[in-house]
Coordinates of C-alpha atoms in Angstrom, one line a residue:
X7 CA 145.2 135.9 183.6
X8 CA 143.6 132.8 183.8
X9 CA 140.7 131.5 181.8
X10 CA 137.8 131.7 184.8
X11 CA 138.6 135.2 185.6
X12 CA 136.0 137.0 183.2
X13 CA 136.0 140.0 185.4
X14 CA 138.9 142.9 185.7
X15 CA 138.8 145.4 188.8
X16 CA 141.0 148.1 188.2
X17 CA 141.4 149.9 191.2
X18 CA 141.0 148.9 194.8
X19 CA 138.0 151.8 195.3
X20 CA 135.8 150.8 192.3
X21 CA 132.6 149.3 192.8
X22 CA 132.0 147.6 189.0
X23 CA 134.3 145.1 187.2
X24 CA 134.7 144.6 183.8
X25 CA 133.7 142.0 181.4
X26 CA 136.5 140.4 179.8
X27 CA 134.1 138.7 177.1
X28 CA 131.0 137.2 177.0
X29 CA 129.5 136.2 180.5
X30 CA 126.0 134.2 180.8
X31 CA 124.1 134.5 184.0
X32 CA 125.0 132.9 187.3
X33 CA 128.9 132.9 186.1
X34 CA 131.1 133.6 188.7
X35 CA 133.3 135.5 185.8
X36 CA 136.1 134.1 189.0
X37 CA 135.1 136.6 191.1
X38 CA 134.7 134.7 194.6
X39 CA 130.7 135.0 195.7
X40 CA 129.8 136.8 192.8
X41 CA 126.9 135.3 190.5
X42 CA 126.1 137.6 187.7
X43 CA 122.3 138.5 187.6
X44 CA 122.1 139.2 184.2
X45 CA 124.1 138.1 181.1
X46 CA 127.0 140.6 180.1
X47 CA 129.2 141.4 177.3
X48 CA 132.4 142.1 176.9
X49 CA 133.8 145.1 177.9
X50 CA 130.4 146.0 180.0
X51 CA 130.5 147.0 183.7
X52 CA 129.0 144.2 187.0
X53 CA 128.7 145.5 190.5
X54 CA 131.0 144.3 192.7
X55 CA 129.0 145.6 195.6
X56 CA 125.8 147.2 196.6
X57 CA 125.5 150.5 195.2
X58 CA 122.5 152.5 196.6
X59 CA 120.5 155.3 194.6
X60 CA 122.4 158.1 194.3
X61 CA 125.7 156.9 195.1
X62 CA 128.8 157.4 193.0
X63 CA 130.0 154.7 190.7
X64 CA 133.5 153.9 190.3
X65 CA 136.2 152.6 187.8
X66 CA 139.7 153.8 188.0
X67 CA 139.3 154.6 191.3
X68 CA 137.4 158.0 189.6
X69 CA 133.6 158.7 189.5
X70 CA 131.8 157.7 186.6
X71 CA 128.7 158.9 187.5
X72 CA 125.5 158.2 189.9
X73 CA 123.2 155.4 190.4
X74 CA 120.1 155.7 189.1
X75 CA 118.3 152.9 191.6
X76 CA 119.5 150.2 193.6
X77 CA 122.2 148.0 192.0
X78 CA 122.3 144.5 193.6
X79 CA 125.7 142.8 193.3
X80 CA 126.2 140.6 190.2
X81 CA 123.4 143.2 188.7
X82 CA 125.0 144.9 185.2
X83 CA 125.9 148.4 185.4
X84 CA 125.0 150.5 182.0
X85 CA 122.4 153.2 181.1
X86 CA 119.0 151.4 182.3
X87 CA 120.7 152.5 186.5
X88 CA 124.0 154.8 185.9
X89 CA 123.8 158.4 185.2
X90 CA 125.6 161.5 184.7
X91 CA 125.1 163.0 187.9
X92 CA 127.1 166.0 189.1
X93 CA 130.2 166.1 191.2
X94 CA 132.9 168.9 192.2
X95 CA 136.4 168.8 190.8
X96 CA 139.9 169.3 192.6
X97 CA 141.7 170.8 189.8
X98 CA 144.7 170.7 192.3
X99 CA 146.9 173.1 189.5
X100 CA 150.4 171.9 188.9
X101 CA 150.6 169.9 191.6
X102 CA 151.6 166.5 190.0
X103 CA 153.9 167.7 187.4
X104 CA 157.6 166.3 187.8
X105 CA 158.7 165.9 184.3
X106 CA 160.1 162.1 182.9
X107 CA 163.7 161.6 183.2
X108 CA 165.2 161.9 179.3
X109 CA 165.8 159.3 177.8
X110 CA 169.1 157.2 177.8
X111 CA 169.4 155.7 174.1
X112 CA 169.6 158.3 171.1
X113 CA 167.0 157.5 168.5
X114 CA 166.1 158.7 164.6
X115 CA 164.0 158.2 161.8
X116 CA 164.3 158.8 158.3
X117 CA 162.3 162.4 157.1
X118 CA 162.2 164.9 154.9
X119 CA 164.1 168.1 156.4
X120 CA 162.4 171.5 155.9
X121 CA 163.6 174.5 155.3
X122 CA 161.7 175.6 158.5
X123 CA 163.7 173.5 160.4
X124 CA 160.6 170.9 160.8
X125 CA 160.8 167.4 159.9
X126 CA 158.3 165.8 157.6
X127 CA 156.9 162.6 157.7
X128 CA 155.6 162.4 154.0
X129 CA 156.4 164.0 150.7
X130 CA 152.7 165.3 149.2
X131 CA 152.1 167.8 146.9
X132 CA 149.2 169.5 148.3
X133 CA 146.1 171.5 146.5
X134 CA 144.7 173.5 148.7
X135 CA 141.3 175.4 149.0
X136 CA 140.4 178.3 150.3
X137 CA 136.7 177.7 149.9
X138 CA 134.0 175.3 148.7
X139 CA 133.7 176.6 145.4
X140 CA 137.2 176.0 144.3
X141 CA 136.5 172.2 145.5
X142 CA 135.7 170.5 142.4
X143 CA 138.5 172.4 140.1
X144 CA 141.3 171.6 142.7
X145 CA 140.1 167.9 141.8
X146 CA 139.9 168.4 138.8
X147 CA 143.6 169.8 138.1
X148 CA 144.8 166.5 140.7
X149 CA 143.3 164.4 138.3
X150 CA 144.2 166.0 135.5
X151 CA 147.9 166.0 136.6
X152 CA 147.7 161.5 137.2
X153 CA 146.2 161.1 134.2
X154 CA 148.7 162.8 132.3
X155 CA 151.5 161.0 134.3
X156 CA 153.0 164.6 135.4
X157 CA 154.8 162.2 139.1
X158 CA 155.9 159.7 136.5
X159 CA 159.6 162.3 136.4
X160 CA 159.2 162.9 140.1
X161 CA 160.1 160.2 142.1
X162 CA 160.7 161.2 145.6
X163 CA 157.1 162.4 145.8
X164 CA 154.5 160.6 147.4
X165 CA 151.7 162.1 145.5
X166 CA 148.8 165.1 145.0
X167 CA 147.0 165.5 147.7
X168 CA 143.7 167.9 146.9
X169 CA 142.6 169.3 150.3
X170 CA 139.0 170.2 149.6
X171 CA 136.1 171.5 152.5
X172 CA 132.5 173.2 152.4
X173 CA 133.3 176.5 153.8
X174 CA 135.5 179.2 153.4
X175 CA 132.6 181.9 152.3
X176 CA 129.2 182.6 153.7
X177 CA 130.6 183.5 156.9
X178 CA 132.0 186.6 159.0
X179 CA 135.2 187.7 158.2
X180 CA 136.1 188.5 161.6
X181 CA 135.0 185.8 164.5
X182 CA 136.8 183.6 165.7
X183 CA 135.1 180.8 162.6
X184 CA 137.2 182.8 160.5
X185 CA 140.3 182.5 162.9
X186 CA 140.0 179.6 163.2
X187 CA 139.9 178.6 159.4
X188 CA 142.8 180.9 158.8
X189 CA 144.5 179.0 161.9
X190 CA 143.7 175.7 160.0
X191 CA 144.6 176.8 156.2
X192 CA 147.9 178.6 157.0
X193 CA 148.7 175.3 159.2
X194 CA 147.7 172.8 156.0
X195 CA 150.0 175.2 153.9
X196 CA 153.2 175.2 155.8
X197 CA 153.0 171.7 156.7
X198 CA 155.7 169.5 157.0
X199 CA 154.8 167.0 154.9
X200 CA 154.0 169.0 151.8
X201 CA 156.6 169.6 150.0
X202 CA 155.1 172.1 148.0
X203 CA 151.6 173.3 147.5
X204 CA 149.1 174.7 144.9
X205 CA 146.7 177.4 146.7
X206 CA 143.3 178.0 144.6
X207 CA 140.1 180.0 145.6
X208 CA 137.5 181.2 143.3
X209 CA 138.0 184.5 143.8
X210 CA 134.9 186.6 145.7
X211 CA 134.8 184.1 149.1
X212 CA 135.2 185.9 152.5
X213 CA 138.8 183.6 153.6
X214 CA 140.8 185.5 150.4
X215 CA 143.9 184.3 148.9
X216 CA 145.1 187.6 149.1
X217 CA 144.6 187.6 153.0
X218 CA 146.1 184.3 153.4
X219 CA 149.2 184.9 151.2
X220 CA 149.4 188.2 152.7
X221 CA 152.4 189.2 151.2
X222 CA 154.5 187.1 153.2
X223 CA 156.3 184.1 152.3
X224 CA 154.3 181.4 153.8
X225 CA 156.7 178.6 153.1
X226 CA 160.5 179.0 153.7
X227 CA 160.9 176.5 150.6
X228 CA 159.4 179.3 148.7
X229 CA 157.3 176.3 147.3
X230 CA 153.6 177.7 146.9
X231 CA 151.7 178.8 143.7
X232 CA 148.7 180.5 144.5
X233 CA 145.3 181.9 141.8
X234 CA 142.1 182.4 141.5
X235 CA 139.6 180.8 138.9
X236 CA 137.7 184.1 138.0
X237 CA 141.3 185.8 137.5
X238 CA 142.2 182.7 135.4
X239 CA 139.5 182.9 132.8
X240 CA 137.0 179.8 134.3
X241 CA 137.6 176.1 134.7
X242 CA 139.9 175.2 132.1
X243 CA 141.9 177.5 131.8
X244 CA 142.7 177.0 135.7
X245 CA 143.1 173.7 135.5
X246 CA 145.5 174.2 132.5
X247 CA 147.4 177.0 134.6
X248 CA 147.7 174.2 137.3
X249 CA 148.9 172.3 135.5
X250 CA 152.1 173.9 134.9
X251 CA 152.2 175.4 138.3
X252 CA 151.9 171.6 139.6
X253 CA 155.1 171.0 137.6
X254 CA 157.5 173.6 138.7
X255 CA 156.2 172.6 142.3
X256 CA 157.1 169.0 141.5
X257 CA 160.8 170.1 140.7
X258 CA 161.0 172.0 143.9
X259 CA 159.8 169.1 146.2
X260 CA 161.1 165.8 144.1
X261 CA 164.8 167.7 145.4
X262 CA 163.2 166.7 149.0
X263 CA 165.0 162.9 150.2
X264 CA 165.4 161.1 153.6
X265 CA 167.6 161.8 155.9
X266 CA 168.1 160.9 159.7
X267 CA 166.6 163.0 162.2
X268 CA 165.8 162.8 165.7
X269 CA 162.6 161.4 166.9
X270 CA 162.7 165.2 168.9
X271 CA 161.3 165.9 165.5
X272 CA 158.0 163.7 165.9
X273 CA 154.5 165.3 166.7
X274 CA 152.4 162.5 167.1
X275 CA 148.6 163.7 167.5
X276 CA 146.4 161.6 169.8
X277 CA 142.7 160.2 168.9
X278 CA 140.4 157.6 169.8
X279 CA 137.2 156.5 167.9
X280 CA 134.2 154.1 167.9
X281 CA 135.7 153.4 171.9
X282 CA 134.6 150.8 174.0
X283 CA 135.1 149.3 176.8
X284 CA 138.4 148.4 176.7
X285 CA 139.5 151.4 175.3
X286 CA 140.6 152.7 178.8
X287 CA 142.7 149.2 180.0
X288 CA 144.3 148.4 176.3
X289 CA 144.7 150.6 173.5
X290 CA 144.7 154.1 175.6
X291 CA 146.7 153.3 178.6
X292 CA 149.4 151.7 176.0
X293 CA 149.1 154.8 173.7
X294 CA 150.1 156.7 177.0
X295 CA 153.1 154.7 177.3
X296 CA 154.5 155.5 174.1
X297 CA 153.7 159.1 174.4
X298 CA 156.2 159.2 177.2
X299 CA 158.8 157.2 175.8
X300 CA 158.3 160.0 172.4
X301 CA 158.4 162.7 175.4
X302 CA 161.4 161.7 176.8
X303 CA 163.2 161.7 173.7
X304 CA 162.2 165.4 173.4
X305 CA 159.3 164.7 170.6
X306 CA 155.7 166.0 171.0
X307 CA 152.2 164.5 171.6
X308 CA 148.8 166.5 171.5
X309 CA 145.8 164.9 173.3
X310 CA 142.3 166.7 172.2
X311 CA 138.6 166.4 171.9
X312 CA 137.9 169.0 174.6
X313 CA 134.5 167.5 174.7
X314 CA 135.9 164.2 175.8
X315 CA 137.7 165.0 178.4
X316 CA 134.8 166.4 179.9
X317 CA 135.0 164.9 183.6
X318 CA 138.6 164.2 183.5
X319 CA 140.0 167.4 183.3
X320 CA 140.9 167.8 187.1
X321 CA 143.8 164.6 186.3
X322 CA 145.3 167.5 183.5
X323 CA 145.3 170.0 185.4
X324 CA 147.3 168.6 188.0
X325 CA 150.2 167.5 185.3
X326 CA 150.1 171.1 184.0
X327 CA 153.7 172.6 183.6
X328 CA 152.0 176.0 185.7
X329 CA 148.7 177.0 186.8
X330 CA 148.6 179.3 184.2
X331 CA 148.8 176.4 181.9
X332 CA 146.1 174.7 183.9
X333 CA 143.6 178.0 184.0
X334 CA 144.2 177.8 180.1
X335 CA 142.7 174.1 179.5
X336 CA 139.8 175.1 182.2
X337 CA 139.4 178.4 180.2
X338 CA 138.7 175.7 177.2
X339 CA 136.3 173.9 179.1
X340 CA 133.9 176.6 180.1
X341 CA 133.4 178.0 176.5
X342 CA 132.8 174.7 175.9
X343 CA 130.1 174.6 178.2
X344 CA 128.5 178.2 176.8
X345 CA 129.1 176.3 173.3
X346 CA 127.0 173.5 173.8
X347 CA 124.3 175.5 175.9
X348 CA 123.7 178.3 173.4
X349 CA 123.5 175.7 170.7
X350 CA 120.8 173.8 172.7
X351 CA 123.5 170.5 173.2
X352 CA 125.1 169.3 176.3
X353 CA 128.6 168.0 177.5
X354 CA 127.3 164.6 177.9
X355 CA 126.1 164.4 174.1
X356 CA 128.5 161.5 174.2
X357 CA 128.8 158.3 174.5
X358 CA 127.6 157.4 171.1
X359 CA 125.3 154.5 170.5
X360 CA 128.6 152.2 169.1
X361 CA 130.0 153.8 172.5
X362 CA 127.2 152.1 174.2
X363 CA 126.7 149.0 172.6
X364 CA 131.1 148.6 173.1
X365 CA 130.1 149.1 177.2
X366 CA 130.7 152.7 178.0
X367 CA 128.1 154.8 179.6
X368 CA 128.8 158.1 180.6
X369 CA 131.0 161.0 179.2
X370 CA 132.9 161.0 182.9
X371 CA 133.6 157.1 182.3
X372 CA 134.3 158.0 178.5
X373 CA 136.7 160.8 178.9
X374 CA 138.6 159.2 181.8
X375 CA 139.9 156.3 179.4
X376 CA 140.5 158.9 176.7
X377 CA 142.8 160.7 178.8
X378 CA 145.0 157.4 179.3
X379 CA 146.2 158.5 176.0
X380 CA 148.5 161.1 177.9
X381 CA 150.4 159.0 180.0
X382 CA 151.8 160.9 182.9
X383 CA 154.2 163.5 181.2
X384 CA 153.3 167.0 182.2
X385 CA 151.0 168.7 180.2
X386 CA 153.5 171.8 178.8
X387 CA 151.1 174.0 177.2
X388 CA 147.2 174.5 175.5
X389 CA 146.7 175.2 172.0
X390 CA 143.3 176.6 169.8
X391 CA 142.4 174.9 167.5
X392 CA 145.2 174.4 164.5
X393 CA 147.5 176.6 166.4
X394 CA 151.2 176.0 165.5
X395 CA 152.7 173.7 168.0
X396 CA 155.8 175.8 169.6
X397 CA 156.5 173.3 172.2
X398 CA 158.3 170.3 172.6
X399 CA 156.1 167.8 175.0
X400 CA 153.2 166.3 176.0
X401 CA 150.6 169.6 174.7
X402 CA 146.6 169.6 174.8
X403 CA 144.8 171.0 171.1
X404 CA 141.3 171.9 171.7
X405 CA 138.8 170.4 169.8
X406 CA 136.0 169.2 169.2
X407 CA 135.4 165.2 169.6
X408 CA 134.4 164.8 165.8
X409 CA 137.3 162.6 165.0
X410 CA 138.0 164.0 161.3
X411 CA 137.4 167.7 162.6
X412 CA 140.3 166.8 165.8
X413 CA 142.5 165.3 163.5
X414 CA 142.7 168.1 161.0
X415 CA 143.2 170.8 163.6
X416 CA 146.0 168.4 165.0
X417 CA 147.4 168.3 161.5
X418 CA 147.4 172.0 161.5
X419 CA 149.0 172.7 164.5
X420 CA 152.0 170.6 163.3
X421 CA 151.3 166.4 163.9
X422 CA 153.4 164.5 161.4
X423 CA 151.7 161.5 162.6
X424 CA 148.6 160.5 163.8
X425 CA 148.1 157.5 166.0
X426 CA 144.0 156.8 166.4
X427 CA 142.6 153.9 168.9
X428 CA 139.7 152.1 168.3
X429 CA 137.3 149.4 169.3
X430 CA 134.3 149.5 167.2
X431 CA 136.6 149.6 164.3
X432 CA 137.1 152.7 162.8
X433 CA 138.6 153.8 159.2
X434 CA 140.0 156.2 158.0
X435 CA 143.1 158.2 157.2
X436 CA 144.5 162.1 157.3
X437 CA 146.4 162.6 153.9
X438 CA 149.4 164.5 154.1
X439 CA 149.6 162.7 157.9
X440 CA 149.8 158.6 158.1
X441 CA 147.8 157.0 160.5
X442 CA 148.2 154.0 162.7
X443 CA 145.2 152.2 163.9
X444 CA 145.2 150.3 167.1
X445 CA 142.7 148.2 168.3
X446 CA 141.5 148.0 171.9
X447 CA 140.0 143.8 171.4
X448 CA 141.1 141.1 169.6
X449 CA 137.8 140.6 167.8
X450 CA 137.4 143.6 166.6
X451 CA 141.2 143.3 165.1
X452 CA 141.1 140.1 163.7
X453 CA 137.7 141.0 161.5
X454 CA 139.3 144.2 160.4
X455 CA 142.8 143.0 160.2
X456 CA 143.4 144.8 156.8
X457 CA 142.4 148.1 158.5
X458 CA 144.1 147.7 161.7
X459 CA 147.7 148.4 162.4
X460 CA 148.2 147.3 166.2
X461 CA 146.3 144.8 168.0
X462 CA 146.0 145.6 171.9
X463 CA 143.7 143.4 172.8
X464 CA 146.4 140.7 173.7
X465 CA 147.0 142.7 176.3
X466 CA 144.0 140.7 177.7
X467 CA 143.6 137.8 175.5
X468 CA 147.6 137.0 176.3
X469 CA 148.8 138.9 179.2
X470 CA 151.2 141.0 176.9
X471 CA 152.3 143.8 179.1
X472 CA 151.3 147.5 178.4
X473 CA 155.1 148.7 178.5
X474 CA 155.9 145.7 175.9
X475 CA 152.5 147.3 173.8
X476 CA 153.9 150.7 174.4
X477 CA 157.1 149.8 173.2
X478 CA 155.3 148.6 169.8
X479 CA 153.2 151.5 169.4
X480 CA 156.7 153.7 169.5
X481 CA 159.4 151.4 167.9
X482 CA 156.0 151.7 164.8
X483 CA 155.8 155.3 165.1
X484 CA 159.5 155.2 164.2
X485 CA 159.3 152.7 161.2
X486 CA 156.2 154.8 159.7
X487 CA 158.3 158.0 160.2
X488 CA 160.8 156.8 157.8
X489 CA 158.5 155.3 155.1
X490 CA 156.5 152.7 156.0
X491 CA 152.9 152.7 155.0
X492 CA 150.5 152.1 157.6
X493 CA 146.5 150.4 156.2
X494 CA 145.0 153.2 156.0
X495 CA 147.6 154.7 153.6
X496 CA 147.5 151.1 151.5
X497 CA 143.9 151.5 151.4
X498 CA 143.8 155.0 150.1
X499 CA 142.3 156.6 152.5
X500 CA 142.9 160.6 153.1
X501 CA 140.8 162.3 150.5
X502 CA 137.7 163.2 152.2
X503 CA 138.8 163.5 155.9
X504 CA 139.8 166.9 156.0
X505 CA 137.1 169.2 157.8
X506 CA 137.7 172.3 159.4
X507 CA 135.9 173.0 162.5
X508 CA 132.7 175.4 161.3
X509 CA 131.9 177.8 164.0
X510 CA 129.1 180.5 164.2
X511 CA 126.7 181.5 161.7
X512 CA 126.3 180.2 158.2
X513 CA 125.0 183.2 155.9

């Protein structure tokens, strides 16, 4: 790409170009009889020809929404003239669905092997909560166990990981928030990259450890401990009996060490954050690349954030395995629409303001590069919220678009790994779950190069290719698979993202 062209169609039907950095007013941006009107930054939208009131707007060849005046060409397109609008879908079910050819090279990582027969990423030992109240002890027995140096005799485990929330009481006991918790609790405890875990409630919540436990052996490891702090005798005493549980968990899990597996034994869940503009023609369209490549080598991806699809659904249906399959992600959709409306929200809540300022205007524009995620597998199945994963694929989770809410239902449902695209620069990380961060610009990824993992804005800046991109994004899901630490891992991060999703009442 050479230096005057500023501007980037990207498909013979739009009607805006994008802003491939900063463009002053009268610039060409080396689009022949184009002036721009107004200044623009990078990764906003121009029209590239007169768009009337009320017409569609287009990028990807899709609709993006309506005008909301005039547009002149050269004249910036963002939320002063493009709206929302309405427009009819196609879901067109199943009907571009031919599945990848398998892959022709045989490739493994190095993970833990469960004796579930799932692979795990990680070795944690995980505290786990049933409710709010049990937060701070759960913490309190985690540090407890570091300062006393109760690891320092287990080396083959990556750490204590205490998985703390604000609910788990004050609630029904029989909607589908309390499914749902259970969905996302039982998920946490039979993870794959636990190799053992604590369970702790206070005792008198609604989500009971009884009810969880259930009599059943939740892990095939049979390594989980499991009391209540009223049954205990208080605080101390719990943290003291946690103590020794922690340690006869540690001896179970330390016995846990690498071994080869195939990458069939990947779940890689799916997210993008603080998006912009380029979001849709870097980081996302790449991200779909290597979900294909993990596909063909029988591993699993899960695309979510039901509310940020919103507008691009019709391109999943058609990749659905069946129209059953289809139905089910459209089933999703409409209770997402009663959702927002009894709640007094609406579908097109987002873009956020970082959204905005990064270029994006409209939900239908938003969710059409979020979907680029998916590549072009077919879409095998639809899962609820922290629903085990029994699929092998490219899979939809729903959820909602609340990044640490998507990502713990994704971690519930099964993801060993977590790959999350950004271009406002987002941190974070999902402890037991690494998480590689890609960035959509170079800007962004050189100011937070300590947070960021993958740069994809070369894929402007330098013409790199998005199957040489997608190639890096999966040869680095492999490496972190077998050990290495990504940033946000480095950093720490991991011990305040996990948050079930909260729905209906709170008594």
């Amino acid at each position: 790409m050479s230096q005057l062209q500023r501007l980037l169609t990207l498909h013979p039907q739009d009607n805006v170009a994008i802003a491939l950095g900063d463009i002053a007013a009268g610039h060409a941006g080396g689009v022949e009889g184009l002036r721009l009107l107004q200044a623009v930054k990078q990764g906003h939208k121009v029209a590239t020809a007169p768009i009337r009131a009320g017409e569609n707007v287009m990028r990807y060849g899709q609709i993006i929404g309506q005008a909301k005046a005039d547009i002149a060409v050269g004249e910036h397109v963002h939320v002063h003239n493009l709206g929302m609008g309405e427009h009819s879908r196609d879901y067109a079910y199943a009907s571009e669905n031919a599945p990848l050819a398998p892959a022709t090279e045989d490739r493994s990582f190095m993970g833990y092997h469960r004796a579930d027969g799932r692979v795990g990423t990680r070795n944690y030992i995980g505290i786990l909560t049933s409710v709010n109240c049990s937060g701070s002890v759960a913490r309190f027995i985690a540090e407890a166990a570091e300062k006393s140096g109760l690891l320092d005799d287990f080396e083959h485990i990556d750490g204590i990981v205490p998985i703390t929330h604000g609910t788990g009481c004050g609630m029904s006991g029989e909607n589908e928030g309390y499914a749902t918790l259970f969905r996302t609790l039982s998920g946490y405890a039979q993870h794959p990259n636990f190799g053992g875990i604590l369970l702790i409630g206070l005792g008198c919540e609604v989500m009971q450890i009884s009810d969880l436990v259930g009599g059943r052996a939740i892990r095939a490891d049979g390594a989980l401990r499991y009391m209540t702090i009223q049954h205990e005798g208080g605080t101390r005493r719990t943290i003291g009996k946690g103590l020794e549980e922690l340690r006869g968990i540690a001896k179970l899990a330390n016995e846990a060490r690498r071994a080869p597996a195939p990458v069939s034994h990947l779940t890689v869940g799916m997210q993008c954050g603080g998006s912009d503009g380029y979001s849709g023609i870097t980081a996302n369209p790449a991200l779909g690349i290597a979900s294909d490549l993990l596909v063909r080598h029988g591993g699993t991806t899960i695309l979510s954030e039901t509310s940020e699809i919103y507008g691009a659904e019709h391109l999943l249906t058609r990749r659905a395995a069946s129209v059953e399959v289809g139905e089910k992600l459209i089933d999703r959709i409409r209770w997402w629409e009663d959702y927002t409306a009894r709640n007094h929200g609406e579908m097109d809540n987002n873009p956020s303001p970082g959204n905005k300022r990064g270029g994006l205007t409209t939900i239908l524009e938003k969710s059409l590069g979020a979907v680029a995620k998916s590549g072009s597998a077919p879409l095998t199945e639809v899962y609820l919220f922290g629903e085990k994963i029994d699929r092998h694929g490219f899979v939809f989770m729903d959820s909602p678009g609340f990044d640490p809410c998507s990502v713990t239902g994704q971690i519930a449902s099964g993801a060993n790994l977590i790959v999350f695209t950004t271009g406002r620069g987002s941190v974070s990380g999902y402890m037991p779950t690494p998480c590689i961060k890609v960035a959509t610009n170079s800007d962004m990824y050189h100011r937070m190069s300590e947070d960021m993992d993958i740069n994809c804005g070369d894929i402007v800046s330098d013409g790199v290719g998005l199957e040489d991109k997608g190639r890096e994004i999966f040869e680095m899901l492999i490496r972190v698979a077998s050990g290495e630490k990504t940033n946000s891992e480095t950093l720490g991060f991991g011990g305040v993202e996990f948050v079930p999703w909260q729905i209906g009442a709170v008594m």
